PDB file of C-alpha atoms in Angstrom:
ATOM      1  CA  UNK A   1     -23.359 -14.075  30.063  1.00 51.00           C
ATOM      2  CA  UNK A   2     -26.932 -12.321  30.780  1.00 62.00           C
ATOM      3  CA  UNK A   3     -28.634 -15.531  32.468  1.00 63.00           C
ATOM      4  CA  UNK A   4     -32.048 -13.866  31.852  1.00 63.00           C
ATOM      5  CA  UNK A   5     -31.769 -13.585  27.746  1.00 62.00           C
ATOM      6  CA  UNK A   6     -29.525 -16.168  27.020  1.00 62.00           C
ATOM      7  CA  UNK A   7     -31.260 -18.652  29.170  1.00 60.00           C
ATOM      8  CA  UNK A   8     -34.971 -18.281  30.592  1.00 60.00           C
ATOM      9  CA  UNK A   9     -36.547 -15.897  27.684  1.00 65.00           C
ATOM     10  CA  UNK A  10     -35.966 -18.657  24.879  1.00 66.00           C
ATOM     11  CA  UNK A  11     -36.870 -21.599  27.106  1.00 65.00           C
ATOM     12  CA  UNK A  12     -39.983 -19.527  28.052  1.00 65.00           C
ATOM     13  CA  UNK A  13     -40.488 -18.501  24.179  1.00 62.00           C
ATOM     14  CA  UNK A  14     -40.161 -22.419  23.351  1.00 64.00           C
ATOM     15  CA  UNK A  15     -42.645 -23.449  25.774  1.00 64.00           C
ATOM     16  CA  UNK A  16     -44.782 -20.559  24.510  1.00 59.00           C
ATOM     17  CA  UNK A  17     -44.313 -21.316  21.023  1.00 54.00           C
ATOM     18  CA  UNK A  18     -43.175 -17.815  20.466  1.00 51.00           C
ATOM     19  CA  UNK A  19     -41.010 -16.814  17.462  1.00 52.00           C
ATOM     20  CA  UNK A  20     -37.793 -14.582  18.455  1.00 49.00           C
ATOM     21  CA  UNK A  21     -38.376 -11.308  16.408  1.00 47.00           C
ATOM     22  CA  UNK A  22     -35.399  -9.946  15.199  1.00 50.00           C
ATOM     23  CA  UNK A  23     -34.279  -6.368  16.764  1.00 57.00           C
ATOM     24  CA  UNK A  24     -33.055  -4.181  13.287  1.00 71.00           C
ATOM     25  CA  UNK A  25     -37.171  -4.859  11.850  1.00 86.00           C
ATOM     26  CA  UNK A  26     -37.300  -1.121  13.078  1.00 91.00           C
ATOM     27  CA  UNK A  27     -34.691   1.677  12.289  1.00 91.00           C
ATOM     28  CA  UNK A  28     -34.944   4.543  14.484  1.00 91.00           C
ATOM     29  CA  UNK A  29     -33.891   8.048  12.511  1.00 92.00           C
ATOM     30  CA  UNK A  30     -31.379   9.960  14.497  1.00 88.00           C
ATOM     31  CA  UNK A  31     -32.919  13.425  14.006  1.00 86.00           C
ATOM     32  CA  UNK A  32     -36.459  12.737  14.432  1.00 87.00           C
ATOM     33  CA  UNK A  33     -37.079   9.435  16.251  1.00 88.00           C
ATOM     34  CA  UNK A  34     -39.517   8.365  13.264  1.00 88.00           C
ATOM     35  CA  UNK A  35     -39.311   4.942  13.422  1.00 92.00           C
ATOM     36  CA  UNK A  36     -38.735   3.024   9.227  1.00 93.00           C
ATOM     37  CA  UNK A  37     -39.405  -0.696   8.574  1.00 92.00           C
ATOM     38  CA  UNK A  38     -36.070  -2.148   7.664  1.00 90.00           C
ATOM     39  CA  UNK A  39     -37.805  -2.910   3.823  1.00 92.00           C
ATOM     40  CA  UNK A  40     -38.837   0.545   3.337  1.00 92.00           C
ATOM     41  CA  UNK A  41     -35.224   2.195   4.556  1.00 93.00           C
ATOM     42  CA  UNK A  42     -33.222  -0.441   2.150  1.00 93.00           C
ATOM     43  CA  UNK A  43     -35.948   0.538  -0.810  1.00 94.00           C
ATOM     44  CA  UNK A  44     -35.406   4.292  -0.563  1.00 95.00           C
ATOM     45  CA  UNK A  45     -31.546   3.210  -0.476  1.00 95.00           C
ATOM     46  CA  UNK A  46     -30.928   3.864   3.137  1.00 95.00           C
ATOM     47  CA  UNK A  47     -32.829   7.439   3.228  1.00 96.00           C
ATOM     48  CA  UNK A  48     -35.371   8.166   5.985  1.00 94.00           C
ATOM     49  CA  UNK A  49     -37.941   9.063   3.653  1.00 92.00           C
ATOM     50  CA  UNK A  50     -39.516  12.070   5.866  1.00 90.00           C
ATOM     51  CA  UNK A  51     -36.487  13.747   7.196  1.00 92.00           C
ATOM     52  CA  UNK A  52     -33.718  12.910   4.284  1.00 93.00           C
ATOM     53  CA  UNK A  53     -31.276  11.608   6.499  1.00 94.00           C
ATOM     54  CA  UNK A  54     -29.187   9.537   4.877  1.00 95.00           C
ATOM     55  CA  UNK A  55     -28.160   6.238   7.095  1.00 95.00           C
ATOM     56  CA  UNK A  56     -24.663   4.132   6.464  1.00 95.00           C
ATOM     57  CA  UNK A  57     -25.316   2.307   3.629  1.00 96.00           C
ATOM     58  CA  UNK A  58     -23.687  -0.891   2.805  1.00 96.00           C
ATOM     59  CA  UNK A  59     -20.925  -1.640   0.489  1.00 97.00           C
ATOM     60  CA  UNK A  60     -22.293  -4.373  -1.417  1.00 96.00           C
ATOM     61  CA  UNK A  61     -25.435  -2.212  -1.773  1.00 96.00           C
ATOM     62  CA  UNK A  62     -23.562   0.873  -3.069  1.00 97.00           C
ATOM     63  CA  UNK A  63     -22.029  -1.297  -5.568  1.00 97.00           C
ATOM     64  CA  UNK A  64     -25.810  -2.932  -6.839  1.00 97.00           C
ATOM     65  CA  UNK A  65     -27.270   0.761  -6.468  1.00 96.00           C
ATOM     66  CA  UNK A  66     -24.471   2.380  -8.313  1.00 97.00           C
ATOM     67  CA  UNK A  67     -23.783   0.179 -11.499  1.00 98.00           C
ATOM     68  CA  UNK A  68     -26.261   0.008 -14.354  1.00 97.00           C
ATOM     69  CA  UNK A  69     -28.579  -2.911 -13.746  1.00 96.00           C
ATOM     70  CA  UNK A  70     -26.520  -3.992 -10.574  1.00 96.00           C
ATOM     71  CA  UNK A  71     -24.129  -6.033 -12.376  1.00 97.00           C
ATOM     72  CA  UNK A  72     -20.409  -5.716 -11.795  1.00 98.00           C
ATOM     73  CA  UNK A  73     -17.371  -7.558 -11.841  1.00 97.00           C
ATOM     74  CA  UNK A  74     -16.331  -7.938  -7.786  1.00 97.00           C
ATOM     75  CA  UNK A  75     -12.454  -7.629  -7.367  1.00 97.00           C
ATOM     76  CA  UNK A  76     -10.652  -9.666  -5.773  1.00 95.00           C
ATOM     77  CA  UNK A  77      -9.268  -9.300  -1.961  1.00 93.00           C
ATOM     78  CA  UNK A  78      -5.683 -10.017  -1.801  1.00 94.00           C
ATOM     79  CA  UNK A  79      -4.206 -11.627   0.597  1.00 93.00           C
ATOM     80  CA  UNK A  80      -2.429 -10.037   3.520  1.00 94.00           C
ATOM     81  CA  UNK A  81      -0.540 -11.086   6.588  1.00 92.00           C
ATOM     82  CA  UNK A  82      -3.057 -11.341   9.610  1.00 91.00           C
ATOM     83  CA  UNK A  83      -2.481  -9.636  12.848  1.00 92.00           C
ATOM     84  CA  UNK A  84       1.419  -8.797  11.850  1.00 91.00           C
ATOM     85  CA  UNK A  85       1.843  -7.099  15.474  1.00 94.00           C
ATOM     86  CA  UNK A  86      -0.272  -9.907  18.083  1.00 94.00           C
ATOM     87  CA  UNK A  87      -2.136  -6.762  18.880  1.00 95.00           C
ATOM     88  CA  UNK A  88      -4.677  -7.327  21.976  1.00 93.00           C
ATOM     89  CA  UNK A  89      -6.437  -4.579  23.654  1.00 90.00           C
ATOM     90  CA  UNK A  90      -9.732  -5.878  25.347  1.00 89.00           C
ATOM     91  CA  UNK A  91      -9.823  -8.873  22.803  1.00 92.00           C
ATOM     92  CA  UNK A  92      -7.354 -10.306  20.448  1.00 95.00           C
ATOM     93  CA  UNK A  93      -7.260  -8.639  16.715  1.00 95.00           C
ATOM     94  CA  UNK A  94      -7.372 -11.500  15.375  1.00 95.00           C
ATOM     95  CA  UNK A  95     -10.600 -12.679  17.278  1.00 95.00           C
ATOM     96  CA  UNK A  96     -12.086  -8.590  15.826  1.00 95.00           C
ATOM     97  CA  UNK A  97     -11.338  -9.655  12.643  1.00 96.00           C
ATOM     98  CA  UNK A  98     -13.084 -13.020  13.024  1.00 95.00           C
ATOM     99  CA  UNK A  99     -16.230 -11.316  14.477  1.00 96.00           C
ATOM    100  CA  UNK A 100     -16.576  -8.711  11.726  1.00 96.00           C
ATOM    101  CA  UNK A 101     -15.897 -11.251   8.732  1.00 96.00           C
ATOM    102  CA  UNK A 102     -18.816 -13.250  10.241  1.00 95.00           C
ATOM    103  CA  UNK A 103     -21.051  -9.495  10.714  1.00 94.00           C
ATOM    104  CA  UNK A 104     -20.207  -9.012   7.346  1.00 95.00           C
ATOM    105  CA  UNK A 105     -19.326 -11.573   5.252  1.00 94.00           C
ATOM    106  CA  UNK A 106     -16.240  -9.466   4.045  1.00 96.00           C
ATOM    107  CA  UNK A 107     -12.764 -10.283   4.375  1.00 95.00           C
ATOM    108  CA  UNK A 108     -11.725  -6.844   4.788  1.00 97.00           C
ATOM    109  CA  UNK A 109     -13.446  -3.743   4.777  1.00 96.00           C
ATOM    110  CA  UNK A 110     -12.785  -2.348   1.505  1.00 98.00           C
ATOM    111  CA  UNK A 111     -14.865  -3.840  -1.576  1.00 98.00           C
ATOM    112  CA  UNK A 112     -14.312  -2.751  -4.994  1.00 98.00           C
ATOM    113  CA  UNK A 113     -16.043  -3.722  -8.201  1.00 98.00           C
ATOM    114  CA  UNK A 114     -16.095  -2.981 -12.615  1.00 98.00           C
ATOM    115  CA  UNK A 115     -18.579  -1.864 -14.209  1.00 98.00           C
ATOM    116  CA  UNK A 116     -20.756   0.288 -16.270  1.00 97.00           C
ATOM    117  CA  UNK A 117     -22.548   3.479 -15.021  1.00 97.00           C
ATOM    118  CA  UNK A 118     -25.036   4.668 -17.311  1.00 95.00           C
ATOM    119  CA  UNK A 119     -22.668   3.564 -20.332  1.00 94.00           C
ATOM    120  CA  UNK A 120     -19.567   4.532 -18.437  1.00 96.00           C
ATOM    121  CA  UNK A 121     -17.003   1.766 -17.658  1.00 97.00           C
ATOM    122  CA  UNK A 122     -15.343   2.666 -13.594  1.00 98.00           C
ATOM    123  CA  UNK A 123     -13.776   0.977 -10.866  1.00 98.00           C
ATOM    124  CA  UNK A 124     -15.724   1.847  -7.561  1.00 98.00           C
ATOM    125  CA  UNK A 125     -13.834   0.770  -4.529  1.00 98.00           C
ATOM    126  CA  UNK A 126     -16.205   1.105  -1.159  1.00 98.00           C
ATOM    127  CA  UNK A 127     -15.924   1.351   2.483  1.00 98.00           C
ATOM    128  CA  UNK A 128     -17.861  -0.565   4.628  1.00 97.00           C
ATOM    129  CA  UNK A 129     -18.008   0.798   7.906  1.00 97.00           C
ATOM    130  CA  UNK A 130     -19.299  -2.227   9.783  1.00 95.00           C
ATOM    131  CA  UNK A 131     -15.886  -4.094   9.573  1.00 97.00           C
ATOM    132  CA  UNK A 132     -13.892  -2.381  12.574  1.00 96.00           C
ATOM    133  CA  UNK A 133     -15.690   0.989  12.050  1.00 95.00           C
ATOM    134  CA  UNK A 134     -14.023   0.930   8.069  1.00 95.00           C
ATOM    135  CA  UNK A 135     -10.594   1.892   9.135  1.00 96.00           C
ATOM    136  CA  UNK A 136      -7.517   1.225   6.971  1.00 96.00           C
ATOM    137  CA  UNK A 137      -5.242  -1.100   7.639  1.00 96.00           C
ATOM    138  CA  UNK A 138      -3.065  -3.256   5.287  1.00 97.00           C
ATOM    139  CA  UNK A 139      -5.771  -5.496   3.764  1.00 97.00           C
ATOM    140  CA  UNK A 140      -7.719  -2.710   2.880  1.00 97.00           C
ATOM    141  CA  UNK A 141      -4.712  -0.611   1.779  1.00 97.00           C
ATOM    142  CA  UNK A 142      -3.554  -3.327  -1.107  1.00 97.00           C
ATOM    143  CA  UNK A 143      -7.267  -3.785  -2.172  1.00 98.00           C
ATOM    144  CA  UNK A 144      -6.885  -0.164  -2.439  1.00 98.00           C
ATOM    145  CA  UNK A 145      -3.967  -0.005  -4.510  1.00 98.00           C
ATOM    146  CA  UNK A 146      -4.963  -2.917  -6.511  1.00 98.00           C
ATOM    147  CA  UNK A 147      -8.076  -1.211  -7.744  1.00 98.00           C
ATOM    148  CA  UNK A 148      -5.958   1.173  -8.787  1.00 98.00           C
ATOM    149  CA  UNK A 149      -4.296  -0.290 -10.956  1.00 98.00           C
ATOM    150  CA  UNK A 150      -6.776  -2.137 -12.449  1.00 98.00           C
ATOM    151  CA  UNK A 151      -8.427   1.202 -13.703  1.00 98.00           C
ATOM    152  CA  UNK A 152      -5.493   2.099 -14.872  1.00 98.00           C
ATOM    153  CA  UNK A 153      -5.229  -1.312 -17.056  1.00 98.00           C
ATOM    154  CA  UNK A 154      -8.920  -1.156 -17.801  1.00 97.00           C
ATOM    155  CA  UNK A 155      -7.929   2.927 -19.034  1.00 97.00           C
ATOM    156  CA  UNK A 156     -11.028   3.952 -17.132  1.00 98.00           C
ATOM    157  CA  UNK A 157     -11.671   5.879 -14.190  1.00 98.00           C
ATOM    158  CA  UNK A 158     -11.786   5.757 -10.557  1.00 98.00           C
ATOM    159  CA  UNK A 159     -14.801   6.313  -7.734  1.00 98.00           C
ATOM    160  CA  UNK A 160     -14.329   6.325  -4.154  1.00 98.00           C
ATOM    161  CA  UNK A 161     -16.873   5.932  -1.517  1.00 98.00           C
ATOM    162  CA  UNK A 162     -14.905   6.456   2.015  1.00 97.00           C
ATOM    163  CA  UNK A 163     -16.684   5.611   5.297  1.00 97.00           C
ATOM    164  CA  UNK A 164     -14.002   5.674   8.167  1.00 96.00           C
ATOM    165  CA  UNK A 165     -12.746   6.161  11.371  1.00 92.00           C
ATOM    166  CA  UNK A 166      -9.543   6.248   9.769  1.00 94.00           C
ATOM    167  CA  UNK A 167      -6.026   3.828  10.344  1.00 94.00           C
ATOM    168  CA  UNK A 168      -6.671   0.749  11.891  1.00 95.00           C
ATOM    169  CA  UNK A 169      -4.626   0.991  15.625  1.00 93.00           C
ATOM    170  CA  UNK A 170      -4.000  -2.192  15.950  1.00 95.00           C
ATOM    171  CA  UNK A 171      -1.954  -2.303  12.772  1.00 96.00           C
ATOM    172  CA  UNK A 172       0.369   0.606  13.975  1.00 95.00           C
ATOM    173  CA  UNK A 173       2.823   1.915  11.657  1.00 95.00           C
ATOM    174  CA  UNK A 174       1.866  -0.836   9.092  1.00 96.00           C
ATOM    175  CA  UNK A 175      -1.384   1.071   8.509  1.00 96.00           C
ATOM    176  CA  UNK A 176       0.068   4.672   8.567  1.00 95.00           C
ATOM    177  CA  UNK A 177       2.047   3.162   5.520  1.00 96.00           C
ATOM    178  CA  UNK A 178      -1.400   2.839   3.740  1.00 96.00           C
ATOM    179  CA  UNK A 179      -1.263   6.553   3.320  1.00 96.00           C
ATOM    180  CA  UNK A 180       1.555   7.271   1.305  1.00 96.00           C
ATOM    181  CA  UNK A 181       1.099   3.726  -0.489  1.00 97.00           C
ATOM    182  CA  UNK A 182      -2.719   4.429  -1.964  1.00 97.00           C
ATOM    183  CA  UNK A 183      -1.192   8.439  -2.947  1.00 97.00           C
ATOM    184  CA  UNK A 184       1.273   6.617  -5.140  1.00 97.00           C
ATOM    185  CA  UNK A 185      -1.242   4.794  -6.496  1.00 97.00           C
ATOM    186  CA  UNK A 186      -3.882   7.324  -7.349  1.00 96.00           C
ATOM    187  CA  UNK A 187      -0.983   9.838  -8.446  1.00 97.00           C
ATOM    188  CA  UNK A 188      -0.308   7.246 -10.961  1.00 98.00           C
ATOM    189  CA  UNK A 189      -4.537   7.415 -12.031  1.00 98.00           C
ATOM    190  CA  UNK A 190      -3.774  10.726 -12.911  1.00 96.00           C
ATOM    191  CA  UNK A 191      -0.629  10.492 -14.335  1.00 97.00           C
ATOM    192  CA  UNK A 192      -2.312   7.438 -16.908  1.00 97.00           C
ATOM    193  CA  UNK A 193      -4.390  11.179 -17.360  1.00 96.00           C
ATOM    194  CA  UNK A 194      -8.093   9.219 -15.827  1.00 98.00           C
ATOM    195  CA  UNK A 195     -10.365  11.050 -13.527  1.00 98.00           C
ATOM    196  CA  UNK A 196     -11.000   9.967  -9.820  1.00 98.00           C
ATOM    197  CA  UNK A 197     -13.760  10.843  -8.221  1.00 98.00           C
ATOM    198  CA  UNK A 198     -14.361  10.877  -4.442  1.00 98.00           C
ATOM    199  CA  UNK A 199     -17.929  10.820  -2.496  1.00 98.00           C
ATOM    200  CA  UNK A 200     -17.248  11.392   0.769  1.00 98.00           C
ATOM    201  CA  UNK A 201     -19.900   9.613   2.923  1.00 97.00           C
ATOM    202  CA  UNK A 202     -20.739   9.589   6.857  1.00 96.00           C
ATOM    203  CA  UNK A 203     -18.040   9.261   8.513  1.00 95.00           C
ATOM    204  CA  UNK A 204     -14.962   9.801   6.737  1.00 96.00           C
ATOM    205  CA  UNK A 205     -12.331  10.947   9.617  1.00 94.00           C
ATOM    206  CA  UNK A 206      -8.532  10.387  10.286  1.00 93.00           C
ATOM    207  CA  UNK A 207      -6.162   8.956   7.771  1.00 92.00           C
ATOM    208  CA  UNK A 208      -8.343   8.458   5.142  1.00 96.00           C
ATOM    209  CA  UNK A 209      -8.921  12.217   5.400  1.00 95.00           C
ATOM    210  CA  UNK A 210      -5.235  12.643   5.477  1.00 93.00           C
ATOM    211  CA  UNK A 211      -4.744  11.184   2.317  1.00 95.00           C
ATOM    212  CA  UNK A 212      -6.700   9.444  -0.823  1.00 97.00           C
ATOM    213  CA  UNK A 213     -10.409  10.779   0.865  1.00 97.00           C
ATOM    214  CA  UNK A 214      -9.149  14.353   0.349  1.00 96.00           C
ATOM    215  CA  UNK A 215      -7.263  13.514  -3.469  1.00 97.00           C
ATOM    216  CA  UNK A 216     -10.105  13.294  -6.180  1.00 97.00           C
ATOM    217  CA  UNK A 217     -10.230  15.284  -8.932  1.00 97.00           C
ATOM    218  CA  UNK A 218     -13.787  16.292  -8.135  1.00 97.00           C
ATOM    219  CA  UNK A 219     -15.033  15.536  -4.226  1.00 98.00           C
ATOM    220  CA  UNK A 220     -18.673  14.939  -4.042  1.00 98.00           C
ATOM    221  CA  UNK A 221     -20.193  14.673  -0.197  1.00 98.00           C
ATOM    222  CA  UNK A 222     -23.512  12.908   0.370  1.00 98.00           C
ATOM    223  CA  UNK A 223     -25.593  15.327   2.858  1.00 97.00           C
ATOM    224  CA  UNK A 224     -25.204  15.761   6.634  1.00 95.00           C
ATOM    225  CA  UNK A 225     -22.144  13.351   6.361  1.00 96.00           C
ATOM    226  CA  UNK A 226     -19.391  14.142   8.580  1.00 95.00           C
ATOM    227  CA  UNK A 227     -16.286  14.812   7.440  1.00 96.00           C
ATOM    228  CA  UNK A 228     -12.475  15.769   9.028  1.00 94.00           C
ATOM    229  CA  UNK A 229      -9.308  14.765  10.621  1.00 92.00           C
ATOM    230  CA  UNK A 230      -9.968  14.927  14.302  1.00 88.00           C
ATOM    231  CA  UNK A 231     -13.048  14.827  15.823  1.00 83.00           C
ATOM    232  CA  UNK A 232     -14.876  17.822  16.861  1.00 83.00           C
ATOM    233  CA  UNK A 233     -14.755  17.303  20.816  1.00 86.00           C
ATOM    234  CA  UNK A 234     -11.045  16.777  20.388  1.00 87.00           C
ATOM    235  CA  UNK A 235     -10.380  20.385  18.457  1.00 89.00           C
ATOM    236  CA  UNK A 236     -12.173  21.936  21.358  1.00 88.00           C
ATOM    237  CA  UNK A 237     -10.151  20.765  23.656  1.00 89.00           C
ATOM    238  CA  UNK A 238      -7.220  21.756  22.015  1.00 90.00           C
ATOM    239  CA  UNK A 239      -8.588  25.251  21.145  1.00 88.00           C
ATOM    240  CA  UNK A 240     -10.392  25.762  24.325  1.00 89.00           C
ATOM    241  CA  UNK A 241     -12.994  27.016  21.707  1.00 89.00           C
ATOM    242  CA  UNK A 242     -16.603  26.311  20.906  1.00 89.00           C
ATOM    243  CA  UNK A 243     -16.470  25.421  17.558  1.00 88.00           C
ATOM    244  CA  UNK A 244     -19.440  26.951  14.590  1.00 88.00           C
ATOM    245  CA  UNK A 245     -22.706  25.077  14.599  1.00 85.00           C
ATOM    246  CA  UNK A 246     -22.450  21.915  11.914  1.00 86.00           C
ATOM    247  CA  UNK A 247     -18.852  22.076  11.907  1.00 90.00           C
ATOM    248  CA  UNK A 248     -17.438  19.357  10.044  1.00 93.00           C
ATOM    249  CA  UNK A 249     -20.996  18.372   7.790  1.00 95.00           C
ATOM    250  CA  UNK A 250     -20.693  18.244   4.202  1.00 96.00           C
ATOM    251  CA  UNK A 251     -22.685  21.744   3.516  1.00 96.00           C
ATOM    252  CA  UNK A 252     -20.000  23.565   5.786  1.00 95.00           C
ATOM    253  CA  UNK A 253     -17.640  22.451   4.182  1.00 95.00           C
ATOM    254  CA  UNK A 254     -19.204  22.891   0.711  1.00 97.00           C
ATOM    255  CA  UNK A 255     -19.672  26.638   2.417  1.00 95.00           C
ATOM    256  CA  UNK A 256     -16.115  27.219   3.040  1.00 94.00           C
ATOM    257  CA  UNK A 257     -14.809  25.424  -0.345  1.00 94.00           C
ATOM    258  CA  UNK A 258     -13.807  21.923   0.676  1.00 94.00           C
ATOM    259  CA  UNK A 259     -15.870  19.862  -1.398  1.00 97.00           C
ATOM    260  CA  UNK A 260     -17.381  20.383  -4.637  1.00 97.00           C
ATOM    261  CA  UNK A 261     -20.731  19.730  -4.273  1.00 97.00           C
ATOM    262  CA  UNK A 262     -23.594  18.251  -1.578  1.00 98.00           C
ATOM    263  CA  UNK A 263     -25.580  15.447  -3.786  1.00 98.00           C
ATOM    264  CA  UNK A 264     -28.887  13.264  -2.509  1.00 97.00           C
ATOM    265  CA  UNK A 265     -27.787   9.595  -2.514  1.00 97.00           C
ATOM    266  CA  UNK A 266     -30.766   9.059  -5.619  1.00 97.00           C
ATOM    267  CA  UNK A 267     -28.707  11.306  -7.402  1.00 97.00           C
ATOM    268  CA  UNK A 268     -25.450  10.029  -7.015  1.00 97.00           C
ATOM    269  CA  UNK A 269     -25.184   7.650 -10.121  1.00 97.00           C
ATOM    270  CA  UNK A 270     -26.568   9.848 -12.662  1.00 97.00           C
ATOM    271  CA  UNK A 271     -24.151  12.641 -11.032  1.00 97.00           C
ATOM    272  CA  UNK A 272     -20.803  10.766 -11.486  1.00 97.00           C
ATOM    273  CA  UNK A 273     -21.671   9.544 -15.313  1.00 96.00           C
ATOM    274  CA  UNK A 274     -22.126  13.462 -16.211  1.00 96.00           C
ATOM    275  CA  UNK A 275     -19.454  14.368 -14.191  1.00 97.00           C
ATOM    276  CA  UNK A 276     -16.813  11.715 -15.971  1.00 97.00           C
ATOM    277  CA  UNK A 277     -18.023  12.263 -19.233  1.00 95.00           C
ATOM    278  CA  UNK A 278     -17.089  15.819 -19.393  1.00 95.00           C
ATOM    279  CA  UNK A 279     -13.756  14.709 -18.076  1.00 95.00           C
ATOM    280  CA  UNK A 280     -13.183  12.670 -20.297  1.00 93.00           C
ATOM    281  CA  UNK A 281     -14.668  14.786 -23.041  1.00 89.00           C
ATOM    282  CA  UNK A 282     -17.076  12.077 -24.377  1.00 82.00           C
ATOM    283  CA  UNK A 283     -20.453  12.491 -25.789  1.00 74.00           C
ATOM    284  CA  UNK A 284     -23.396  11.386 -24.036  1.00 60.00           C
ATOM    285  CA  UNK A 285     -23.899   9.321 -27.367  1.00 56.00           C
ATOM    286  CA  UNK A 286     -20.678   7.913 -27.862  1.00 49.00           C
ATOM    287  CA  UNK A 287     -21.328   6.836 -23.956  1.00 45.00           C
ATOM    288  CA  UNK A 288     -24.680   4.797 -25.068  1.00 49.00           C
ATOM    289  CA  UNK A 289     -23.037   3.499 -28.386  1.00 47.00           C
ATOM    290  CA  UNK A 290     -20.554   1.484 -25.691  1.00 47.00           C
ATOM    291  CA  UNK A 291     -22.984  -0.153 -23.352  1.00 44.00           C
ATOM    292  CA  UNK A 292     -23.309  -3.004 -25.286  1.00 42.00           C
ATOM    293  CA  UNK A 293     -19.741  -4.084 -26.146  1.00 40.00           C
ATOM    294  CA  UNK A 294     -18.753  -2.896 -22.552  1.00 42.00           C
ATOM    295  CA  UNK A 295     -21.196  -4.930 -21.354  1.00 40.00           C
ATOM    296  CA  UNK A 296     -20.308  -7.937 -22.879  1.00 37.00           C
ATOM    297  CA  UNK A 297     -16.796  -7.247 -22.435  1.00 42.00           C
ATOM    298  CA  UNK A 298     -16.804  -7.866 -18.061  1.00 46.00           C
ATOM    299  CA  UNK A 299     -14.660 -10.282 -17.547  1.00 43.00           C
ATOM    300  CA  UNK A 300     -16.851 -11.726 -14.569  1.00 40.00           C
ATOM    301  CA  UNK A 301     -20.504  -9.678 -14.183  1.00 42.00           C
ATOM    302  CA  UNK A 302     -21.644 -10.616 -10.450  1.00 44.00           C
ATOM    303  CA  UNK A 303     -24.615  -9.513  -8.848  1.00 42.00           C
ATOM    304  CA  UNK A 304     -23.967  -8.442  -5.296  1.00 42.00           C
TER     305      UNK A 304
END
């Protein structure tokens, strides 16, 4: 306990009459140092408006930003069994996952949604990095799956946004399972003959690389985002090589034929609805004739 902040500065603020300010009013930008007001960074959807960087953005704000008029249905989490292995490393698991469902007000860190994008009905299923740095375990794994299949019962596609440091450790084996378990899944996405799209997003490292993250039919990458299996600092150690500048970042990989295409986060939405119409071979007015039954037809519209 820091005696200094946790005790004497708010007895001195309440004396003073002082307000505590909160400490994320300011974001800093990692390439530049500019310095955004939290309002203005969430209004240009999480994009340092002078230098483009693109911050982590939420999940529950990718869904809003992503489907028409921010309305979508929000899946539901199932229900998994908690800390399977007592894992403890410098805290309990259990107490982790306690801390980040209070950060985030998530149960697990995957959160998927239906909807419409610009008159085409998806599933979007989102990381969000904040819970245990995104990383799969066996909650997110089944919420996975389960999105899955309801695309395929819905007969529409699939979008994935990963974010994440890959399998959760303190699930072991049980979340090295995830891998082969969500590849069944989307195998059977493509099988049903629906597209799946991935937009790979900063981070997305590890087992999620290994498996669904690397899977899509098409693989969009938001810019500077960093993607791979093992980290750079750990393949130069095992090379005893200095690896190329930007190794890793979406346009070297885009370079060397990894990923499809590098696409601004503004551009995103309108991106994917091309993208899945010509998949799907449907008219952009055949799209726009099905807004409004679509619409109507959401079983349970939420706004995140």
């Amino acid at each position: 306990m820091n005696w200094i902040t946790n005790y004497v500065r708010p007895k001195i603020n309440s004396m003073l009459g002082r307000r505590e300010v909160p400490e994320n009013l300011w974001i800093k930008c990692p390439e530049t140092g500019e310095m955004v007001f939290h309002r203005d960074l969430e209004e240009n959807k999480w994009v340092i408006p002078q230098s483009g960087f693109h911050m982590k953005m939420p999940a529950k704000a990718r869904l809003k930003d992503l489907f028409d008029g921010g309305i979508y249905e929000t899946l539901p989490q199932p229900k998994v069994a908690q800390d399977p292995l007592k894992f403890r490393d410098s805290k309990k698991y259990i107490d982790r996952l306690r801390d980040s469902r209070a950060k985030t007000e998530l149960e697990d860190t995957i959160v998927a949604g239906l909807g419409l994008v610009q008159g085409v009905k998806l599933v979007a299923v989102v990381h969000e990095f904040n819970f245990i740095g995104g990383s799969l375990g066996m909650a997110a794994g089944e919420a996975i799956v389960k999105a899955f299949e309801r695309a395929i019962g819905e007969k529409c596609p699939l979008v994935i946004f990963p974010a994440s440091g890959g399998a959760r450790m303190q699930e072991g084996i049980l979340s090295l399972m995830q891998l082969p378990r969500t590849t069944v899944a989307l195998n059977m996405l493509k099988e049903a003959g629906l597209p799946y799209i991935v937009v790979l997003t900063n981070p997305t490292t590890g087992g999620v690389t290994a498996s669904y993250a690397m899977l899509g039919d098409i693989h969009i990458a938001e810019p500077g985002a960093e993607i791979g299996f093992a980290g750079k600092r750990v393949i130069e150690q095992t090379l005893r090589e200095k690896l190329p500048e930007g190794f890793q970042t979406s346009e070297y990989l885009l370079e060397h034929g990894m990923v499809d295409m590098v696409v601004k986060r503004h551009d995103i939405p309108t991106t994917i609805a091309r993208l899945l119409k010509i998949l799907m071979k449907k008219p952009v007015e055949a799209a726009k004739r099905e807004v409004g039954p679509q619409a109507s037809a959401l079983p349970v519209a939420a706004r995140a």
